[in-house]
Short mmCIF file of C-alpha atoms in Angstrom, two decimals:
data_model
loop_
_atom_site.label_atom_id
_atom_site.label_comp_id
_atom_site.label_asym_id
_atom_site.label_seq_id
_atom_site.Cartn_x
_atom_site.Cartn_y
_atom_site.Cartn_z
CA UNK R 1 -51.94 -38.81 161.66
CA UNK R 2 -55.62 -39.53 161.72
CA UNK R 3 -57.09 -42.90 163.41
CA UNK R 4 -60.13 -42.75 161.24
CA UNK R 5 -58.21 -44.99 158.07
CA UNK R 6 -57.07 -47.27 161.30
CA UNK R 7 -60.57 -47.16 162.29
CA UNK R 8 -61.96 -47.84 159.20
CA UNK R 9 -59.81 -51.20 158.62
CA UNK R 10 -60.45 -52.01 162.05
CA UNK R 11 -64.10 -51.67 161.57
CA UNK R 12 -64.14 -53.60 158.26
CA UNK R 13 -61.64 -56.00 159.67
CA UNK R 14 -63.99 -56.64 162.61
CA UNK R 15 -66.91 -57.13 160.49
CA UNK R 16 -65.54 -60.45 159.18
CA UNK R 17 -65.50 -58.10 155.37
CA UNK R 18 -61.68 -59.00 155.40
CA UNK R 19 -61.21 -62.55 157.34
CA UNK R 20 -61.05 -65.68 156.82
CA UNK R 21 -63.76 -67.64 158.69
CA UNK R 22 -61.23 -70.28 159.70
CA UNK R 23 -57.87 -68.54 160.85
CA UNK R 24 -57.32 -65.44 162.86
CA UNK R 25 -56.81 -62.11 161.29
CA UNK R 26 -54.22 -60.49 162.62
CA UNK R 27 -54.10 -56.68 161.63
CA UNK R 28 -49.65 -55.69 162.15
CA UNK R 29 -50.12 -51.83 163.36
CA UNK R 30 -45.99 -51.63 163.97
CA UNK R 31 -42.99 -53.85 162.79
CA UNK R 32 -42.59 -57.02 160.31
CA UNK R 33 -44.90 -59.37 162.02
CA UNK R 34 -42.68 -62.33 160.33
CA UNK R 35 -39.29 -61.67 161.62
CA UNK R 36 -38.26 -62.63 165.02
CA UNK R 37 -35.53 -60.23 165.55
CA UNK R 38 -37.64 -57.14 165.12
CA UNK R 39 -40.61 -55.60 167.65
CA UNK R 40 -43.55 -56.19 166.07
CA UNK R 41 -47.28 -55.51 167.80
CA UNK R 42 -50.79 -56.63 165.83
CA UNK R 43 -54.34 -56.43 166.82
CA UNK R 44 -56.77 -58.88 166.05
CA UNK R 45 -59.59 -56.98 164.97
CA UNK R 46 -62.31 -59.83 165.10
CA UNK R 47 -62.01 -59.65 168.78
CA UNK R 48 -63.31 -56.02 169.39
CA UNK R 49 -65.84 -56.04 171.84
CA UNK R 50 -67.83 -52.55 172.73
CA UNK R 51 -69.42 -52.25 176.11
CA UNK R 52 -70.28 -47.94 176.10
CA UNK R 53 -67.39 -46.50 176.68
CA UNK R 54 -65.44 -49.67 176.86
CA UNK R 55 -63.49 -51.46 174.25
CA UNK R 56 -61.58 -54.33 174.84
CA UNK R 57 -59.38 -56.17 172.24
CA UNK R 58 -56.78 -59.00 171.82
CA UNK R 59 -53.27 -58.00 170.59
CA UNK R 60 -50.23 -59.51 170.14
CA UNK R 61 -46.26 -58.43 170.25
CA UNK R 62 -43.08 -59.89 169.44
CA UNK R 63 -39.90 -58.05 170.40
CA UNK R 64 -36.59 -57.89 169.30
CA UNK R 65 -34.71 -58.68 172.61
CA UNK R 66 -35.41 -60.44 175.91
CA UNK R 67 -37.79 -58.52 178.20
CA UNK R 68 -38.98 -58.69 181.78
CA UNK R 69 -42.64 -59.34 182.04
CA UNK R 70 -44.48 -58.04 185.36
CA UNK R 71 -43.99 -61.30 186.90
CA UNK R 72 -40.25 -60.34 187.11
CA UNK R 73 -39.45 -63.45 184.54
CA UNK R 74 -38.41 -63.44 180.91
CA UNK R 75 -40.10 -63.38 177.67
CA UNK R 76 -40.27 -62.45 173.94
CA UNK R 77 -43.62 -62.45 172.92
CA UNK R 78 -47.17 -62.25 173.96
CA UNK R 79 -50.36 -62.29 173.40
CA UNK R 80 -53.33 -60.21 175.46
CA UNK R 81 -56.21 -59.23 176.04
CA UNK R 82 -56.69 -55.38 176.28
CA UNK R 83 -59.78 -53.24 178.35
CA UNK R 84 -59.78 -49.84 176.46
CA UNK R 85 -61.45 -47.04 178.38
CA UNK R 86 -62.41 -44.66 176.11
CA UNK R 87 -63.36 -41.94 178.80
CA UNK R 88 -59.91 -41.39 179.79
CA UNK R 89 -58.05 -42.63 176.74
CA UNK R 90 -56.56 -45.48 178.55
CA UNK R 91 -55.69 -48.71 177.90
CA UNK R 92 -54.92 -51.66 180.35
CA UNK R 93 -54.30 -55.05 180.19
CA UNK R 94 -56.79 -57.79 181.65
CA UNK R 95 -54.92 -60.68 180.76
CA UNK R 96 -51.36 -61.78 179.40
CA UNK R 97 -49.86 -64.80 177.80
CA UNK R 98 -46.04 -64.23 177.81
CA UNK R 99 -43.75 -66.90 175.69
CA UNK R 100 -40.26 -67.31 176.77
CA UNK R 101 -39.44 -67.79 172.29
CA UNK R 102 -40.28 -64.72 169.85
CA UNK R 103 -43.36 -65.06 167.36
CA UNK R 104 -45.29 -66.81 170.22
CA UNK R 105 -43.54 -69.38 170.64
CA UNK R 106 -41.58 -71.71 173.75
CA UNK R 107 -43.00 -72.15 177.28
CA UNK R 108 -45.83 -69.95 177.93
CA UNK R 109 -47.64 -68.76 180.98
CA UNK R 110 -50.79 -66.66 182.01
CA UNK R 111 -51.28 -63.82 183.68
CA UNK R 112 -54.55 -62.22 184.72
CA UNK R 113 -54.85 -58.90 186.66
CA UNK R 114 -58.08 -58.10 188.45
CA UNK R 115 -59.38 -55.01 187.36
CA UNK R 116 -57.67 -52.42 190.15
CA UNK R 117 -54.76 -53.80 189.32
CA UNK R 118 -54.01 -54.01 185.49
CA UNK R 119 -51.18 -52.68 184.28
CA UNK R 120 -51.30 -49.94 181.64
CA UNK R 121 -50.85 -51.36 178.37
CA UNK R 122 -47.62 -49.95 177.24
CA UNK R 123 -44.78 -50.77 174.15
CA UNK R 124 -41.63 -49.73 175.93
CA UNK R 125 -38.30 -49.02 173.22
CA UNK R 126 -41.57 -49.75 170.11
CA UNK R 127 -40.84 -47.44 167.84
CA UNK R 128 -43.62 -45.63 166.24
CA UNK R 129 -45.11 -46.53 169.32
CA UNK R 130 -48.44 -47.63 168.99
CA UNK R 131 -50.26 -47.24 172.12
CA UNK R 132 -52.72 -44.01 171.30
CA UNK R 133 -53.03 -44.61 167.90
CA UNK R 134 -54.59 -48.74 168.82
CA UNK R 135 -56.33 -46.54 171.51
CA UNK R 136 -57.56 -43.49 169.34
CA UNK R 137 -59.34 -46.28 166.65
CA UNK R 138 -60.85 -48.34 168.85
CA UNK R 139 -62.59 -45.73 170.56
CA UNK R 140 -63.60 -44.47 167.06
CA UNK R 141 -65.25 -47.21 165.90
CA UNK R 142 -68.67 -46.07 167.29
CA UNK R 143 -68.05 -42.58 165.36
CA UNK R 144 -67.21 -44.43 161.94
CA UNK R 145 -70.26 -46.74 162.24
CA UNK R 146 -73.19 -43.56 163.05
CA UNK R 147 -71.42 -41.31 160.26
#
């Protein structure tokens, strides 16, 4: 599948053409964002930021089941911020907040990772997963905005 229709609603998305000025947007990309027992992962497309060949981006996941964060502790849901490197087609996370409840909710804590040592931003058992196709767009947007 293409990213440029991703792209595109990202772009408009991010251009406030679709938001409301006094809630956050948040754009579902896989899953029913509403229901706790499924995995669900949204962008929020207001957030974009483009630095060259650098995107970076806050995004959000609920899963299904209990998972093991990085920290070696529980959670269900999160909500990060992404660095997207568009030279390599990677994407790593800068910063985590992991909640112990699904749709962002219980006790939450922070993470943040230094930038040698993010870890790769990654939807284990997600399926579609989403990881290139978030990538691909973002890294379009400069393409959709000079055609």
């Amino acid at each position: 599948m293409s990213p440029y229709p991703f792209a595109v609603a990202l772009l408009c998305l991010a251009a406030g053409v679709a938001a409301a000025a006094d809630r956050l947007t948040w754009l579902t990309v896989v899953g029913d964002s509403g229901s706790a027992t499924s995995d669900s992962v949204q962008i929020e497309p207001e957030s974009m930021m483009v630095f060259s060949g650098l995107r970076t981006i806050r995004i959000r996941v609920s899963r299904a089941h209990e998972r093991t964060g990085y920290d070696d502790r529980p959670y269900r849901s999160y909500i990060a911020s992404v660095q997207i490197d568009c030279s390599n087609l990677s994407a790593n996370f800068r910063q985590l907040e992991l909640f112990r409840g699904p749709l962002w909710t219980g006790d939450a804590r922070v993470l943040n990772y230094r930038e040698a040592d993010m870890p790769l931003m990654v939807f284990r058992d997600v399926q579609p997963n989403p990881t290139s196709r978030i990538v691909q767009a973002a890294c379009s947007i400069e393409r959709v905005q000079t055609k």
